[in-house]
Amino acid sequence: MRRTDRVRLRALAVASAATVVAALTALPAGTAQAVSPDLVISQVYGGGGNSGAPYLNDFVELYNRGTTPVSVTGWTVQYASAAGSSWSKTTLSGTVAPGKYYLVQEAAGAGSGAALPTPDATGTIAMGANAGKIALVTNSTALTCATGCAGQSGVKDFVGYGTTASSAEGSPTGNLANTTAAVRAGGGATDTDNNAADFAVTAPTPRNSTSGGGTGGTRIRGIQGAARTSPLAGQPVTGVPGVVTAVGPSGYWFQDPQPDADPATSEALYVYTASAPGVAVGDSVQVGGTVSEYRPGGTGGTTNLTVTELTSPTTAVLAHNAALPAATLVGAGGRVPPAAVISSVTTGDVETAGGFQPATDGLDFWESLEGMRVQLNNAAVVGPRSSVGEIPVVPQGSTTRTARGGILLQAADGNPERVLLDDVLAPTPAANVGDTLSGATVGVLDYSFGNFKLLVTATPTVLPGGLAPETTAAPAAGELSTATFNVENLAPSDPQAKFDGLAAAVVTNLRSPDLVALEEIQDNSGATDNGVVAADQTLAKLTAAITAAGGPAYSYRQLNPVNDQDGGQPGGNIRQVFLYRTDRGLSFTDRPGAGSTTADSVVNNGGVPALAYSPGRIDPTNTAFNASRKPLAGEFRWNGRPVFVIANHFNSKGGDQPLFGRYQQPARPSET
């Protein structure tokens, strides 16, 4: 089943749609903010040097949850007692990088304890061990308030710690002790404007500017990890920075504009909002949510890989019209995909197998680009655009190509460089084997239905390769020409244009063969499951179209199947049919008496082999043919000599595990 919204099918167990927080620039300057775009107080500890204290000094820790550096020169960290209005201050200097901490060391107690990491600023404030108030102020003016301090001019962030604190954002934290600190959740990035909710009372862990953020406030690459599934799956994260690169009907993709140098970790992520996400391409955002591994449906179901995403998200839009991160070039001059190996995992579930190898394994190569902007230059089209808008392409330089421009599947080469273009975000053009997509084709990399897919964000330009349908050679005198032709669930209800197109192919491209083994002829009612099994109307309409196209008058032979026993489209009762012409010396030898479940056989007819039934079916009750089409056998005479023909239509390869799937090496039971 195709994705109903062209992005994803899912049981909507994920709760609410995203909450989009208004841009912060609308808030008054210097006001404490519910979702700070950058600096927050991430840790408060006032028990330094007291009895049993793990550290000698009190401290205040800051964290930059934003995407750009912040200068704190001239700013102050200020302290007042739990009920007091007299404030002491420590002056700051320097710059706090994105995702980094800033440690402010304060007074030492009379006892013992370990030294703090090298502080980024030093003061002499003796803070209360159990309760107090801390303000981060963007100037050097001392506060004078006892209550309502979070809203004072210049206050960037505010923490009331201990239940007796007279001022706080929301409610104050729990009481601290000589051995505990107030530690902001999410590695310092959680900010809901409620100190009680944002801080946990736990052991102090002072961090200075050499340290980066934890689970919350981590970069996208920390969520994606150098692995096939996220190391943070199931965990909440907050303050994840990035730029929106594409927007779909049920979510959006965003990418870190400051990537690291490790190609194994994707820098992008999908955010599932369940409804219109309310962001635009180019929005600079910070996102919180739960890290989830979503397994797309479709053929294969549980055998598909998962897509890492954020669910139940909260999005803060910090700015508009930001530059999009550069697309990663795949192919010559960029990252070149592996040439033959899809996965070197030899058995089992790749999600638990380890050994992530994007340099050598095609599955891992594309996984390392999940969600990212990807660019293919002059992509080679190796298959026609499908009815659902997908175009298989490979980067220029792929060597396992056919003479007509396709890509050749081989036992030791699963074509790991192949990727499908999809029209989820922008239309894909009509394209055929051998065409080239001129210039840069750019999109975001997704996965569904057992394949990695590049969701193009602009319609590519097609440079035609000039491939035309083949036309066979005309048979010489004395040659019997035969063909197999799948007419794809042909029924009388199909438009006349389909019949005319099939007729033209028979007459022009196949040169009106003497014998055609037709596949997928449906009954007279088509896919309506009403017990009808006869197909005389379908065949009459097809043979009439062939004659109208300038072809010969064809005859046919076939056996009606048992209703709903031959597979295919429910109610369609597909079967094979012998279509033949008699004006060139071919005739059919009729030996009636067989039904659709009668097994045909070869008999001795006066020392000459013959079919017991013509037409007949080969072993039709064998379990190998359960819910599948049965081979049709027929006896002909060609210029006075017997010809035996079997019209066979192999079962489709449904049920096999996908090449780019969860289990490697994939099981292929349909081959049996």
XYZ file of C-alpha atoms in Angstrom:
672
model
C 0.000 0.000 0.000
C 1.307 3.399 -0.998
C 1.880 6.007 1.716
C -1.438 7.815 1.955
C 0.041 11.242 2.574
C 3.102 10.487 0.425
C 5.312 10.815 3.489
C 4.465 7.981 5.874
C 1.854 5.536 7.062
C 1.751 4.880 10.764
C -0.548 3.917 13.575
C -1.069 7.288 15.157
C 0.121 6.223 18.558
C 2.354 9.261 18.694
C 0.478 11.791 20.747
C 0.160 15.451 19.986
C 1.112 17.597 17.038
C 4.096 19.876 17.384
C 3.962 23.016 19.422
C 5.587 25.802 17.517
C 6.923 28.494 19.803
C 6.855 32.037 18.480
C 10.072 33.675 17.400
C 11.962 34.990 20.371
C 12.727 38.311 18.813
C 9.229 39.465 19.762
C 10.056 39.411 23.489
C 11.169 42.586 25.286
C 14.924 42.962 25.491
C 16.434 41.583 28.691
C 13.310 39.688 29.778
C 13.663 36.110 31.042
C 12.400 33.906 28.232
C 10.472 30.651 28.195
C 12.648 29.264 25.429
C 16.026 30.963 25.556
C 17.750 31.027 22.194
C 21.179 30.671 23.748
C 22.539 31.132 27.299
C 20.871 29.617 30.347
C 21.957 28.823 33.910
C 22.577 25.095 33.714
C 23.804 24.266 37.256
C 23.849 25.831 40.739
C 25.869 24.520 43.705
C 26.224 26.287 47.075
C 27.665 23.596 49.368
C 31.310 23.955 48.351
C 33.799 23.224 51.144
C 31.097 22.314 53.675
C 31.012 19.040 55.582
C 30.921 16.123 53.160
C 31.061 18.413 50.094
C 32.550 16.821 46.951
C 33.949 20.203 45.790
C 35.779 22.954 47.644
C 34.035 25.885 45.938
C 30.495 26.994 45.214
C 29.794 27.453 41.495
C 27.323 28.543 38.838
C 27.412 26.898 35.426
C 26.076 28.379 32.167
C 25.239 26.598 28.901
C 24.838 27.873 25.327
C 21.906 25.966 23.823
C 21.992 28.074 20.672
C 23.676 27.760 17.293
C 25.975 30.792 17.431
C 28.641 32.004 19.897
C 27.530 34.456 22.622
C 29.813 37.106 24.131
C 29.349 37.510 27.900
C 31.861 40.295 28.367
C 30.362 42.812 30.777
C 27.624 40.419 31.918
C 27.277 39.376 35.580
C 26.201 36.365 37.578
C 24.352 37.662 40.662
C 23.323 35.997 43.944
C 20.889 36.834 46.721
C 19.776 34.808 49.717
C 16.484 32.919 49.568
C 14.410 35.848 50.916
C 16.897 38.697 50.400
C 16.979 41.726 48.129
C 20.716 42.441 48.437
C 22.639 41.080 45.463
C 26.324 40.190 45.052
C 27.804 39.907 41.594
C 30.631 38.317 39.610
C 31.661 39.905 36.312
C 32.074 37.684 33.264
C 34.185 37.938 30.120
C 34.802 35.972 26.958
C 32.559 34.024 24.577
C 30.507 30.854 25.054
C 30.488 28.637 21.963
C 27.339 26.774 20.861
C 26.814 23.595 22.845
C 29.493 24.571 25.389
C 29.475 25.348 29.096
C 30.914 28.277 31.091
C 31.966 27.705 34.711
C 31.793 30.508 37.294
C 33.714 29.617 40.468
C 32.570 31.273 43.694
C 33.749 31.225 47.338
C 35.317 28.224 49.048
C 33.992 26.820 52.306
C 35.999 26.163 55.455
C 36.176 22.414 54.910
C 37.594 20.277 52.135
C 36.650 18.998 48.698
C 38.088 18.600 45.235
C 39.104 21.555 43.128
C 36.711 22.554 40.366
C 37.681 22.215 36.708
C 39.501 25.338 35.534
C 36.867 28.082 35.856
C 36.008 30.493 33.044
C 35.281 33.257 35.593
C 36.028 33.604 39.312
C 34.128 35.378 42.093
C 33.974 35.446 45.876
C 30.253 34.989 46.549
C 29.421 32.686 49.436
C 26.200 31.054 48.264
C 23.612 29.371 50.448
C 23.965 25.613 50.487
C 20.226 24.890 50.685
C 18.428 27.813 49.076
C 19.052 31.084 47.267
C 18.556 33.004 44.050
C 20.849 33.200 40.991
C 20.447 35.627 38.080
C 22.331 35.846 34.789
C 22.283 39.567 33.926
C 23.386 41.169 30.650
C 24.859 44.213 32.429
C 26.729 45.075 35.638
C 23.866 46.765 37.518
C 23.064 44.954 40.747
C 19.469 43.841 41.207
C 17.447 45.180 44.158
C 14.422 42.846 44.106
C 13.295 40.147 46.495
C 10.375 38.941 44.380
C 9.521 39.114 40.669
C 13.222 39.109 39.857
C 12.972 36.928 36.744
C 11.211 39.724 34.908
C 13.636 42.495 35.821
C 15.389 44.473 33.098
C 18.620 42.826 31.966
C 17.852 39.401 33.439
C 18.736 36.785 30.828
C 17.946 33.743 32.982
C 16.951 33.161 36.576
C 16.966 30.266 39.054
C 15.372 30.167 42.443
C 16.761 27.133 44.263
C 15.361 25.660 47.452
C 11.700 25.758 48.402
C 12.098 28.998 50.444
C 13.406 31.040 47.480
C 11.230 34.159 47.236
C 11.583 34.429 43.443
C 11.932 31.905 40.631
C 10.936 31.145 37.093
C 7.706 29.299 37.811
C 8.360 27.433 41.062
C 11.760 27.078 42.757
C 13.748 23.853 42.698
C 13.870 21.445 45.594
C 16.199 22.080 48.537
C 19.885 21.535 47.898
C 22.502 20.163 50.314
C 26.269 20.016 50.701
C 26.308 17.025 48.348
C 23.711 18.099 45.772
C 23.276 20.731 43.085
C 20.385 21.975 40.947
C 21.190 20.535 37.494
C 19.205 21.584 34.431
C 17.787 18.673 32.420
C 18.818 17.823 28.891
C 22.475 18.492 29.515
C 21.577 22.125 30.157
C 19.204 22.689 27.248
C 15.745 22.113 28.789
C 13.990 25.431 29.392
C 10.249 25.542 30.109
C 10.367 28.669 32.304
C 9.727 26.558 35.407
C 12.742 25.951 37.658
C 11.026 23.091 39.462
C 10.416 21.246 36.203
C 13.686 22.100 34.499
C 16.111 21.217 37.313
C 16.854 18.016 39.166
C 18.469 17.941 42.607
C 21.396 15.615 42.127
C 25.160 15.271 42.513
C 27.119 18.268 41.162
C 28.964 17.816 37.850
C 30.769 21.100 37.104
C 31.681 21.648 33.438
C 33.757 24.410 31.895
C 34.164 25.736 28.349
C 36.098 22.670 27.243
C 32.952 20.555 27.718
C 30.048 20.040 25.294
C 26.364 19.400 25.918
C 24.813 16.152 27.031
C 21.657 14.346 25.818
C 19.655 17.535 25.744
C 21.109 20.224 23.558
C 23.150 17.673 21.661
C 23.713 18.095 17.952
C 21.806 16.032 15.419
C 24.909 13.917 14.811
C 24.759 12.809 18.438
C 21.200 11.618 17.896
C 21.943 9.835 14.626
C 25.227 8.347 15.822
C 27.630 6.297 13.730
C 25.162 3.432 13.670
C 22.052 2.125 11.936
C 19.823 3.172 14.822
C 20.100 6.064 17.254
C 22.071 5.590 20.465
C 19.437 7.849 22.089
C 16.354 5.952 20.876
C 13.484 6.384 23.337
C 15.119 9.322 25.132
C 13.934 12.928 25.243
C 16.180 15.628 23.820
C 15.833 19.401 23.831
C 17.339 22.414 22.169
C 18.588 20.523 19.112
C 19.694 23.227 16.640
C 19.355 23.224 12.879
C 17.859 24.770 9.761
C 14.648 23.504 8.150
C 15.538 22.054 4.738
C 12.225 20.547 3.590
C 8.603 20.517 4.758
C 6.046 17.762 4.177
C 2.391 17.450 5.166
C 3.141 15.604 8.411
C 6.573 16.832 9.419
C 9.791 18.448 8.329
C 13.508 17.802 7.914
C 16.174 19.952 9.554
C 19.968 19.878 9.307
C 22.838 21.157 11.406
C 24.563 24.067 9.631
C 27.760 23.334 11.596
C 28.671 19.732 10.681
C 31.573 17.815 12.100
C 34.225 16.077 10.017
C 32.868 12.544 10.517
C 31.014 11.298 7.395
C 29.590 8.342 9.339
C 27.170 10.514 11.333
C 24.215 12.121 9.598
C 23.713 15.820 10.278
C 19.951 15.814 9.580
C 16.761 14.488 11.105
C 13.054 14.141 10.360
C 10.588 15.699 12.818
C 7.183 14.002 12.828
C 4.428 16.487 13.688
C 1.377 14.418 12.574
C -0.098 17.501 10.875
C 1.080 20.615 9.036
C 4.274 21.508 10.922
C 4.024 25.313 10.860
C 7.631 25.941 9.845
C 9.158 27.026 6.558
C 12.265 26.070 4.637
C 15.086 28.300 5.884
C 13.782 28.625 9.443
C 16.514 28.400 12.061
C 15.057 26.230 14.817
C 15.725 24.483 18.079
C 13.770 21.291 18.504
C 12.907 19.071 21.419
C 11.129 15.728 21.380
C 11.526 12.023 21.842
C 14.049 10.169 19.696
C 12.186 7.395 17.886
C 12.964 4.720 15.331
C 10.068 4.570 12.851
C 9.826 1.483 10.662
C 8.025 2.322 7.407
C 5.313 -0.036 6.215
C 4.823 -1.379 2.747
C 6.116 -4.595 1.276
C 8.376 -6.222 3.809
C 6.828 -4.542 6.855
C 9.037 -5.523 9.761
C 11.895 -6.342 7.377
C 12.350 -2.665 6.473
C 15.018 -0.535 8.095
C 13.982 2.179 10.531
C 14.150 5.942 10.096
C 15.392 7.990 13.058
C 13.055 10.855 13.893
C 11.779 13.121 16.653
C 8.206 12.629 17.825
C 5.933 14.750 20.058
C 8.165 17.692 19.161
C 8.380 21.257 20.399
C 9.866 23.677 17.890
C 11.318 27.095 18.623
C 11.722 29.263 15.527
C 14.710 31.540 16.157
C 15.015 33.209 12.750
C 13.791 33.045 9.160
C 15.537 32.856 5.792
C 18.703 31.201 7.075
C 21.070 29.778 4.461
C 20.483 26.076 3.871
C 23.347 23.726 4.719
C 25.260 22.696 1.617
C 24.041 19.510 -0.024
C 26.418 16.532 0.161
C 27.568 15.558 -3.317
C 27.281 11.831 -4.009
C 29.373 10.601 -6.904
C 32.526 11.805 -8.617
C 34.064 14.714 -6.715
C 32.097 13.913 -3.570
C 31.225 10.837 -1.519
C 31.382 7.826 -3.822
C 29.026 4.987 -2.824
C 30.311 1.406 -2.590
C 30.373 -0.360 -5.955
C 29.114 -3.867 -5.154
C 28.415 -4.652 -1.479
C 25.078 -3.679 0.061
C 25.948 -5.126 3.469
C 28.823 -7.161 4.834
C 26.610 -8.437 7.649
C 26.396 -12.136 6.830
C 23.439 -13.202 8.942
C 20.840 -11.659 11.207
C 19.448 -8.258 12.106
C 21.674 -5.357 11.042
C 20.192 -3.230 13.823
C 21.928 -5.379 16.412
C 24.899 -6.580 14.376
C 27.245 -3.610 14.811
C 30.111 -3.083 12.398
C 28.786 0.127 10.824
C 30.835 0.580 7.621
C 29.614 3.399 5.345
C 32.847 3.362 3.354
C 32.361 -0.218 2.152
C 28.663 -1.117 2.634
C 25.973 0.535 0.534
C 23.312 0.174 3.213
C 25.502 1.988 5.741
C 26.595 4.565 3.170
C 23.038 5.760 2.579
C 22.169 5.417 6.275
C 24.968 7.869 7.091
C 23.175 10.431 4.901
C 19.704 9.878 6.355
C 17.616 13.046 6.234
C 20.450 15.132 4.759
C 20.433 17.305 1.683
C 22.035 15.177 -1.032
C 23.085 16.175 -4.537
C 23.652 14.026 -7.635
C 25.265 15.641 -10.663
C 24.010 14.509 -14.070
C 22.391 11.455 -12.523
C 21.986 8.495 -14.878
C 18.432 7.136 -15.163
C 18.505 3.324 -15.014
C 14.769 2.633 -15.015
C 11.593 4.376 -16.215
C 9.553 6.622 -13.959
C 7.052 4.405 -12.167
C 3.319 4.971 -11.770
C 3.966 6.338 -8.253
C 6.574 8.867 -9.398
C 9.789 7.001 -8.553
C 12.850 7.087 -10.804
C 15.838 4.776 -10.174
C 19.129 6.582 -10.749
C 22.839 6.103 -10.143
C 25.689 8.619 -9.964
C 27.801 9.032 -13.062
C 30.625 6.499 -13.060
C 28.564 3.437 -12.112
C 30.036 0.580 -14.123
C 27.483 -2.252 -13.840
C 25.423 -0.901 -16.730
C 23.616 -2.637 -19.556
C 24.063 -1.755 -23.213
C 20.754 0.143 -23.185
C 21.573 2.141 -20.056
C 20.047 0.071 -17.269
C 21.858 -1.315 -14.247
C 22.717 -5.001 -14.054
C 21.895 -7.003 -10.935
C 24.484 -9.721 -10.363
C 25.039 -12.388 -7.742
C 27.952 -10.482 -6.205
C 26.671 -6.975 -6.974
C 23.381 -5.781 -5.494
C 23.801 -2.294 -7.008
C 24.413 -0.370 -3.765
C 24.854 2.887 -5.706
C 21.216 2.828 -6.843
C 18.779 5.262 -5.232
C 15.167 6.104 -6.073
C 14.081 9.669 -6.741
C 10.613 10.279 -5.293
C 8.002 12.992 -5.768
C 6.951 13.469 -2.132
C 8.143 17.092 -2.045
C 8.294 18.095 -5.721
C 7.156 16.461 -8.987
C 9.482 14.066 -10.740
C 9.629 14.282 -14.537
C 8.821 11.617 -17.085
C 12.098 9.790 -17.631
C 13.287 6.619 -19.253
C 16.265 4.278 -19.190
C 19.318 5.966 -20.675
C 18.182 9.513 -19.883
C 20.341 11.908 -17.855
C 19.088 14.375 -15.270
C 20.970 17.449 -16.374
C 22.896 19.369 -13.726
C 22.318 19.011 -10.000
C 19.465 16.922 -8.606
C 18.985 17.855 -4.935
C 16.696 16.447 -2.262
C 16.551 15.014 1.246
C 17.371 11.351 1.766
C 14.574 9.170 3.116
C 13.783 5.449 3.292
C 10.597 3.434 2.713
C 9.370 0.260 1.037
C 12.797 -1.357 1.246
C 14.649 1.400 -0.611
C 16.581 4.561 0.087
C 14.861 7.472 -1.653
C 15.958 10.964 -2.535
C 12.913 13.207 -2.117
C 13.678 15.868 -4.690
C 13.022 19.445 -3.612
C 12.893 20.722 -7.213
C 11.922 18.935 -10.411
C 15.035 17.750 -12.272
C 15.635 18.560 -15.940
C 15.712 15.528 -18.242
C 18.234 15.170 -21.033
C 16.701 12.402 -23.217
C 18.921 9.466 -24.065
C 16.905 8.608 -27.165
C 15.971 5.095 -26.097
C 13.130 3.707 -28.203
C 11.143 0.484 -27.739
C 12.763 -2.428 -29.489
C 11.291 -3.860 -32.680
C 12.021 -7.495 -33.373
C 13.240 -8.850 -36.672
C 10.618 -10.173 -39.037
C 10.605 -13.985 -39.242
C 12.082 -15.535 -42.349
C 10.280 -18.178 -44.346
C 10.121 -21.398 -42.371
C 10.703 -19.673 -39.029
C 8.126 -19.910 -36.261
C 7.995 -16.626 -34.324
C 6.919 -16.749 -30.685
C 6.624 -14.186 -27.899
C 5.617 -13.838 -24.287
C 3.607 -10.726 -23.478
C 2.419 -9.597 -20.042
C -0.648 -7.418 -20.589
C -0.840 -6.367 -16.914
C -4.273 -7.316 -15.576
C -6.115 -6.672 -18.821
C -9.891 -6.482 -18.410
C -12.777 -5.252 -20.616
C -13.222 -2.268 -18.294
C -9.734 -0.951 -19.155
C -9.742 2.090 -21.449
C -9.639 1.467 -25.166
C -6.301 3.275 -25.222
C -4.728 0.396 -23.296
C -6.052 -2.150 -25.783
C -4.849 -0.013 -28.684
C -1.384 0.348 -27.118
C -1.076 -3.405 -26.596
C -2.264 -4.043 -30.144
C 0.328 -1.638 -31.543
C 3.066 -3.426 -29.596
C 1.978 -6.805 -30.987
C 1.729 -5.583 -34.562
C 4.625 -3.132 -34.746
C 7.204 -4.098 -32.129
C 6.639 -7.865 -32.055
C 5.895 -8.051 -35.812
C 2.650 -10.018 -35.312
C 4.184 -13.276 -34.011
C 2.784 -16.650 -34.990
C 2.285 -17.500 -31.332
C 1.980 -15.270 -28.259
C 1.822 -16.560 -24.685
C -0.286 -13.891 -22.977
C 0.058 -13.305 -19.234
C -2.413 -11.616 -16.870
C -5.589 -11.829 -18.896
C -8.390 -11.083 -16.418
C -11.957 -12.337 -16.506
C -14.868 -10.443 -18.059
C -15.631 -8.514 -14.853
C -12.045 -7.585 -14.107
C -11.236 -6.998 -10.450
C -14.881 -7.277 -9.375
C -14.978 -10.404 -7.213
C -18.342 -11.760 -8.333
C -17.578 -15.360 -9.271
C -17.135 -14.656 -12.997
C -14.166 -16.569 -14.473
C -14.748 -16.478 -18.238
C -12.456 -14.177 -20.232
C -13.990 -14.326 -23.730
C -14.928 -10.617 -23.667
C -11.402 -9.607 -22.675
C -9.883 -11.665 -25.480
C -12.433 -10.544 -28.065
C -11.642 -6.908 -27.332
C -7.888 -7.520 -27.576
C -7.989 -9.526 -30.832
C -10.290 -6.916 -32.380
C -7.831 -4.159 -31.459
C -4.966 -6.116 -33.049
C -6.914 -6.529 -36.281
C -7.820 -2.836 -36.256
C -4.101 -2.012 -35.882
C -3.354 -3.907 -39.106
C -2.538 -7.267 -37.571
C -3.842 -10.730 -38.423
C -6.978 -12.357 -37.063
C -5.747 -14.178 -33.972
C -7.375 -17.220 -32.397
C -6.880 -18.229 -28.776
C -6.994 -21.186 -26.407
C -7.096 -21.150 -22.582
C -8.718 -22.715 -19.519
C -10.841 -20.776 -17.060
C -9.380 -21.021 -13.524
C -11.233 -21.834 -10.347
C -12.523 -18.567 -8.922
C -9.943 -16.752 -6.763
C -7.401 -19.592 -6.878
C -4.775 -18.245 -9.264
C -3.461 -15.217 -7.387
C -3.116 -11.774 -8.851
C -5.573 -8.958 -8.257
C -8.479 -10.228 -6.113
C -11.457 -11.062 -8.312
C -9.424 -10.741 -11.517
C -8.737 -14.463 -12.053
C -5.639 -13.906 -14.192
C -4.473 -16.708 -16.449
C -2.171 -17.499 -19.384
C -3.613 -17.673 -22.884
C -2.301 -18.991 -26.216
C -2.866 -16.348 -28.892
C -2.023 -17.662 -32.367
C -2.460 -16.963 -36.074
C -3.190 -19.658 -38.647
C -2.283 -17.892 -41.899
C 1.402 -18.947 -41.822
C 1.114 -22.681 -41.292
C 0.399 -22.884 -37.547
C -2.626 -24.746 -36.175
C -3.775 -25.827 -32.729
C -4.327 -29.491 -31.890
C -7.442 -29.651 -29.731
C -7.748 -32.496 -27.226
C -10.606 -31.385 -24.971
C -11.732 -32.766 -21.647
C -9.466 -31.014 -19.154
C -10.724 -28.680 -16.461
C -8.650 -26.123 -14.610
C -7.679 -28.664 -11.951
C -6.991 -31.583 -14.331
C -3.341 -32.536 -14.614
C -2.068 -32.814 -18.170
C 0.391 -35.503 -19.195
C 2.406 -36.791 -22.131
C 1.021 -39.964 -23.714
C 2.287 -42.437 -26.324
C 0.160 -42.006 -29.413
C 1.301 -44.805 -31.734
C 4.946 -44.215 -30.918
C 4.580 -40.443 -31.158
C 4.435 -38.233 -28.030
C 1.254 -36.257 -27.555
C -0.501 -34.303 -24.819
C -3.374 -36.023 -23.086
C -5.183 -32.680 -23.071
C -4.628 -29.665 -25.260
C -4.955 -27.149 -23.793
C -4.186 -28.510 -20.352
C -2.558 -27.447 -17.120
C 0.623 -28.857 -15.618
C 0.144 -30.344 -12.138
C -2.413 -27.668 -11.170
C -3.132 -29.044 -7.681
C 0.516 -29.093 -6.629
C 1.028 -26.891 -3.560
C 3.759 -25.054 -5.463
C 0.949 -23.321 -7.353
C -1.265 -22.435 -4.377
C -2.799 -18.989 -4.938
C -0.696 -18.672 -8.077
C -1.126 -19.064 -11.812
C -0.747 -22.566 -13.248
C 1.385 -23.374 -16.333
C -0.658 -23.849 -19.500
C 0.371 -26.568 -21.997
C -0.703 -26.786 -25.627
C 0.024 -28.893 -28.700
C 0.391 -27.193 -32.069
C 1.341 -28.215 -35.599
C 3.729 -26.092 -37.630
C 3.995 -26.910 -41.306
C 2.973 -30.508 -40.556
C 5.214 -31.050 -37.522
C 4.197 -31.139 -33.830
C 5.193 -28.282 -31.522
C 4.648 -28.438 -27.755
C 4.379 -25.135 -25.900
C 4.204 -24.250 -22.207
C 2.962 -20.777 -21.269
C 4.513 -20.148 -17.867
C 4.152 -17.104 -15.657
C 6.475 -17.326 -12.663
C 5.127 -16.193 -9.325
C 6.028 -12.613 -8.451
C 8.854 -12.158 -5.982
C 6.650 -10.899 -3.180
C 7.679 -12.247 0.203
C 11.418 -11.918 -0.303
C 13.290 -9.726 2.134
C 14.445 -6.418 0.605
C 18.011 -5.965 -0.630
C 18.315 -2.781 1.467
C 16.537 -4.335 4.433
C 16.875 -5.111 8.081
C 17.983 -8.720 7.627
C 21.210 -9.518 5.828
C 21.827 -11.404 3.757
C 18.155 -11.179 2.664
C 16.115 -14.385 2.486
C 14.625 -15.089 -0.964
C 11.968 -17.805 -0.454
C 10.191 -16.943 -3.714
C 13.068 -18.492 -5.647
C 11.972 -21.908 -4.402
